Each structure stands twice: as C-alpha cells, then as structure tokens.
Coordinates of C-alpha atoms in Angstrom, one line a residue:
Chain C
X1 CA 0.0 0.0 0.0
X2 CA 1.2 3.4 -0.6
X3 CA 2.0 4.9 2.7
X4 CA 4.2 7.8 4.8
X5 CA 6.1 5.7 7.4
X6 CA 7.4 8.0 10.6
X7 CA 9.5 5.5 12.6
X8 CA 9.2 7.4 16.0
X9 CA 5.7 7.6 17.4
X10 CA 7.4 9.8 20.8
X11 CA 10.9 10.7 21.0
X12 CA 12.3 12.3 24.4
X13 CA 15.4 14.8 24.5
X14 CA 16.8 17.2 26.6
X15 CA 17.5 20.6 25.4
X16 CA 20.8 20.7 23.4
X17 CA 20.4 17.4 22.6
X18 CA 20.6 16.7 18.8
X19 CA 17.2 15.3 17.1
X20 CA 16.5 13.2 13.9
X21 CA 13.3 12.0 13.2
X22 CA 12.7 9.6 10.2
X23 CA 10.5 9.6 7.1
X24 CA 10.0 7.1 4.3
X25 CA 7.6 6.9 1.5
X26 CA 6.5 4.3 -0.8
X27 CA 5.2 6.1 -3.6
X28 CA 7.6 6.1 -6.7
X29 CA 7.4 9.0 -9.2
X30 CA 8.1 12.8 -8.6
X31 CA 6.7 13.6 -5.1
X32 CA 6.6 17.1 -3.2
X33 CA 7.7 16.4 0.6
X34 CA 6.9 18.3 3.6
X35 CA 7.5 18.3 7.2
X36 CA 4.7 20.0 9.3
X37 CA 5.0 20.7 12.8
X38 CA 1.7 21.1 15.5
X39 CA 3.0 22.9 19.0
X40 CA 0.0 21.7 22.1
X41 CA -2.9 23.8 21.3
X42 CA -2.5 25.1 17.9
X43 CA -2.9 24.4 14.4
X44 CA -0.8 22.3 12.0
X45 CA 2.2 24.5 10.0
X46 CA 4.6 24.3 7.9
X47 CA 7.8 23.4 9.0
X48 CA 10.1 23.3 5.8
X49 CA 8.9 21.2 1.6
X50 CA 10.9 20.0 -0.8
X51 CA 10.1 19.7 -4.4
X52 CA 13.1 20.2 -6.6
X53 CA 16.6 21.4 -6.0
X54 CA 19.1 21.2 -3.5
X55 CA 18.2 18.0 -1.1
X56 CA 18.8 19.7 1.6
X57 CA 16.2 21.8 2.4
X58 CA 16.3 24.3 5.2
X59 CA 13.3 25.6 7.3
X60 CA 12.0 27.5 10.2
X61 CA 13.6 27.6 13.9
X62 CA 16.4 25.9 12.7
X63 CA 15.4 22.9 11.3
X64 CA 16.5 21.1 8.1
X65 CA 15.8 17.5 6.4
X66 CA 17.1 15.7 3.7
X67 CA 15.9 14.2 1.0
X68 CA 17.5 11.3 -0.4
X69 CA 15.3 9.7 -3.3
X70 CA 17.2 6.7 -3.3
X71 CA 15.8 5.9 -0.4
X72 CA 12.5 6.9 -0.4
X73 CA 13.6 9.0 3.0
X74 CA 13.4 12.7 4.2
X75 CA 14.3 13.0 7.8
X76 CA 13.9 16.0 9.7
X77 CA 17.0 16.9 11.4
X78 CA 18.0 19.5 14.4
X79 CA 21.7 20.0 15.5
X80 CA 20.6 21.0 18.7
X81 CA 16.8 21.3 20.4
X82 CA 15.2 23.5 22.9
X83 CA 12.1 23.1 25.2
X84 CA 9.9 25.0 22.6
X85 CA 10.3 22.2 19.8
X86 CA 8.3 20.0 22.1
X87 CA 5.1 19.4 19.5
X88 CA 4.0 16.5 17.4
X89 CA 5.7 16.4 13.5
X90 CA 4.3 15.2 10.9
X91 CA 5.7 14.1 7.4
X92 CA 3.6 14.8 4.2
X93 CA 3.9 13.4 0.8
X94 CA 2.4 15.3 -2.3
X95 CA 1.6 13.1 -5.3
X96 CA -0.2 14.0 -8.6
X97 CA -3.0 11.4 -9.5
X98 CA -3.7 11.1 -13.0
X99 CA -6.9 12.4 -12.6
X100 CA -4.8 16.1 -12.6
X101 CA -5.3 16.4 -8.9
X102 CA -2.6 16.5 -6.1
X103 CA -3.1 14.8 -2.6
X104 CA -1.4 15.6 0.6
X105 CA -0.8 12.1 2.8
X106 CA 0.9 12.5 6.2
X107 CA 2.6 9.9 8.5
X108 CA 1.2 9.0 11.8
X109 CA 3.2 11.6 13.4
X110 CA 6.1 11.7 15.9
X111 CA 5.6 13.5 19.2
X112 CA 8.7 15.1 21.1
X113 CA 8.9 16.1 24.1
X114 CA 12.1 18.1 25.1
X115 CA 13.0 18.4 29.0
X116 CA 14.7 21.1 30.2
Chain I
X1 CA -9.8 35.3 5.0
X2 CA -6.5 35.4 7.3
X3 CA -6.5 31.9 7.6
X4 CA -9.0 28.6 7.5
X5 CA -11.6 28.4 9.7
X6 CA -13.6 26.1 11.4
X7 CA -16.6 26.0 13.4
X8 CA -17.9 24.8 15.8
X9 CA -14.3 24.1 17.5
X10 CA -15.6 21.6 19.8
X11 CA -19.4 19.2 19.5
X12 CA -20.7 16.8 21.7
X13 CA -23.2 14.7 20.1
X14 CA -25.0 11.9 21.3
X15 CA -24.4 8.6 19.2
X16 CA -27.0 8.4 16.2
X17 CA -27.4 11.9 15.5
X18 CA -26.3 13.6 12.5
X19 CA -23.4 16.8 12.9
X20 CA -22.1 19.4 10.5
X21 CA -18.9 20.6 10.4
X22 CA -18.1 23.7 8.2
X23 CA -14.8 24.9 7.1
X24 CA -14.1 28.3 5.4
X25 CA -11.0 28.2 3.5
X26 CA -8.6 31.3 2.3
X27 CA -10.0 33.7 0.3
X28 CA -8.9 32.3 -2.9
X29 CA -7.6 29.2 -2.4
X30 CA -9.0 26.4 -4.7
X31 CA -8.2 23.1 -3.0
X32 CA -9.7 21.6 -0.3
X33 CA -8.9 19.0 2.3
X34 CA -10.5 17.0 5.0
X35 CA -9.0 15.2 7.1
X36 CA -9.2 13.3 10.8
X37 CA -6.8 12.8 13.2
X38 CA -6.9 10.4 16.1
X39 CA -5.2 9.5 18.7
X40 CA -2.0 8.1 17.8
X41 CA -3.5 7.7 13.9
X42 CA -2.0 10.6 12.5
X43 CA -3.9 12.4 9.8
X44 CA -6.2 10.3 8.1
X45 CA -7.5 11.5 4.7
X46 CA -11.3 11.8 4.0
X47 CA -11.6 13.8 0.9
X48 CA -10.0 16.5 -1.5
X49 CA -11.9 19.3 -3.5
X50 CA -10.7 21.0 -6.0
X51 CA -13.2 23.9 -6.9
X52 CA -16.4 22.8 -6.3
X53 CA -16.1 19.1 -7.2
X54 CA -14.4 16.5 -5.4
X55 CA -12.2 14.0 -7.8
X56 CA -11.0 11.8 -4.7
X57 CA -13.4 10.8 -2.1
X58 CA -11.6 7.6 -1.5
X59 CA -11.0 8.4 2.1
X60 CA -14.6 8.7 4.0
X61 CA -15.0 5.7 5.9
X62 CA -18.4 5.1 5.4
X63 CA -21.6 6.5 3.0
X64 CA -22.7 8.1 6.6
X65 CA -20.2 10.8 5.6
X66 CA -20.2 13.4 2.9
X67 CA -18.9 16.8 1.9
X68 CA -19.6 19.4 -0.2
X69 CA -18.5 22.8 -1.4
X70 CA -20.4 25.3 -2.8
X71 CA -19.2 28.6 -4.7
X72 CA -15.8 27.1 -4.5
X73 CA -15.6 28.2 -1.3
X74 CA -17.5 27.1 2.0
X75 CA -17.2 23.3 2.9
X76 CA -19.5 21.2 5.0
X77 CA -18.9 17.7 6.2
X78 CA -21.5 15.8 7.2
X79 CA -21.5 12.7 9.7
X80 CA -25.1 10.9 10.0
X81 CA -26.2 8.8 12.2
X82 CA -22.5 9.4 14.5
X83 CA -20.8 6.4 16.0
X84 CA -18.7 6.7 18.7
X85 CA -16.0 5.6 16.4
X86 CA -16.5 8.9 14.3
X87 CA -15.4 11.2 17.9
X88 CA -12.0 12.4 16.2
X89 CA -10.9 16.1 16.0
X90 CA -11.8 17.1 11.7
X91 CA -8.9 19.4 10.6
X92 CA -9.5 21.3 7.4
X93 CA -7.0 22.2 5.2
X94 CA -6.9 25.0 2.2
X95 CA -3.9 25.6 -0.7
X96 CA -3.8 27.4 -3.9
X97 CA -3.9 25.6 -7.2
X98 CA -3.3 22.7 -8.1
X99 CA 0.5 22.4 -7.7
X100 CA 2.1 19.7 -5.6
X101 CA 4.1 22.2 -4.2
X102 CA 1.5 24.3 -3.2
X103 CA 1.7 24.2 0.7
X104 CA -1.6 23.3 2.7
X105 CA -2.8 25.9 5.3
X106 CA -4.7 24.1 8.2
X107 CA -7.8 25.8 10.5
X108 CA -8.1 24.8 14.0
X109 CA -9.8 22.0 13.8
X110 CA -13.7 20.7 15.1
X111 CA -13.1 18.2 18.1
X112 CA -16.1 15.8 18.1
X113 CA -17.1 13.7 20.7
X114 CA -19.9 11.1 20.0
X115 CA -21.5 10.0 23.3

C-alpha cells in the first residue's frame, strides 16, 4: 500500500540534545515532501517542503531534512533542540493522480517532548 | 480570509445523530482537504476538493459521511447517524492551485465527541 512511514511515534530529549526524526515513503514518481510541525494547542504549519533542487532543504527555527530519493527518506533533522520544539511532527507526501489532482498524505506523526 | 476556519471548534453529540462541520478556506484558495486525526493515527484522509467538485473521495469511511463545497468556497462535512468511532478532531485544510508544491494551510480544527 502506498504509505508515509514516521519511525518514531514519541521521542524524548533534553534541550541541546541533537534530534532526527525519520520519514519514508513508498510512492515512486516525482513527489513534493513536507515536514509539518503542530505545538500543544495550535494548528498544524509548515515546518520546511521540498520539491526540486538542492536535497537539503532548510526551514524555520532551525530545522533542516534531507531528502534522499534513493531511499525513499526525508528526515527531519535539528543540531541542537530546545524546550519550545516539544510538538507532534508530521511528514507529508504530495503526489499528482492522474486524474490532474494532487493529494497531501501525512505519517502518523512523531511526538517530542524536550526536558529542560 | 486570514486563515482557514472552522466551526464549531468543539461538538458533543450523542451517538445516532447527524453533525455538520463547516470549514471556510482562504480567500482564494482552490483546494480543499479533509482530514481526521486520532489518537496516535495521525492524519487520516477523508476527501479533497478541487473547486467545487471533489475527484477523490476515496477516504470517508463510510456513505454516513459526505462533503460538499459550494461557490468554490465554503465546505460542509456531514457525519449521520455518529458512531462513537467517528469522535475524532476534523482538521480542514486550504492551498492554492493545483501544484504539488503548493503548501496546505490548516484551521483549528472541530473536536467531536460522539457519546
């Protein structure tokens, strides 16, 4: 089935430590990739996409993934965390059906907590 | 708009009856998700409209859901006859064209509880 795997369902970290949180797709084709992030209480947003370019794709508040299509991966990575990335990330996967439309599938999500 | 919107933001509905949810998208923006996310399901696709017209509903569960939009704008979902299966929180999501690059602007979100 096609699918967005997250490989982390809760990660725990204390500030400064580094994070990497994993992302694999199944879907073959050109795919647009995205990392959202939701902090407790608010709405889903945009962390950082890819779609073309450079692999290494840089986003907000420090955070950066990679894509590497050979494996079917973009993982979100930090060098070093603090207590306000504690939220639940999620990994998206844009594909184009050939009915012309697009659809967004996520991952189950990864929820991190960071400990001061 | 300044961003999606959903209302109501929280409904309690005892199991059987049939709930509404409405989402108002960005002024503007022509696609439009549903989705549902559970506890430890992630985000679990329901159905996409582009415009008015919806060319993948693969994702509601059952025919007790459906959706429309109207004036390619406004989108209601309905749930009849609510299980307590169906008590999720409904996150609604707007983007602009067509482009799978286009990125997704989500509302708040309606939590549902089915009692």
């Amino acid at each position: 089935a096609q699918s967005v795997s997250q490989h982390n369902h809760h990660v725990i970290l204390s500030e400064a430590a580094s994070l990497e949180l994993g992302c694999n797709y199944s879907y073959g084709g050109t795919v647009n990739l995205f990392w959202y992030v939701q902090y407790p209480g608010q709405h889903l947003q945009l962390l950082l996409k890819y779609f073309s370019g450079d692999p290494l794709v840089k986003g907000i508040k420090g955070f950066e993934a990679e894509f590497i299509k050979s494996k079917f991966s973009f993982n979100l990575r930090k060098p070093s965390v603090q207590w306000s990335d504690t939220a639940e990330y999620f990994c998206a996967v844009n594909r184009a059906f050939s009915g012309g439309y697009n659809k967004l599938i996520f991952g189950a999500g990864t929820r991190l907590a960071v400990h001061p | 708009g300044a961003g999606v919107s959903q209302s109501p933001s929280n409904k309690v509905t005892e199991k059987g009856k049939d709930v509404e949810l409405r989402c108002d998208p960005i002024s503007g923006h022509t696609a439009l998700y549903w989705y549902r996310q559970s506890l430890g399901q992630g985000l679990e696709f329901l159905i996409y409209f582009q415009g008015n017209s919806a060319p993948d509903k693969s994702g509601l569960p059952s025919d007790r859901f459906s959706a429309e939009r109207t004036g390619g704008s406004v989108s209601t979902l309905t749930i009849q006859r609510t299980q307590q299966e169906d008590s999720a929180v409904y996150l609604c999501a707007s983007s602009q064209g067509q482009g799978r690059s286009a990125e997704a602007f989500f509302g708040q979100g309606t939590r549902l509880t089915v009692v």
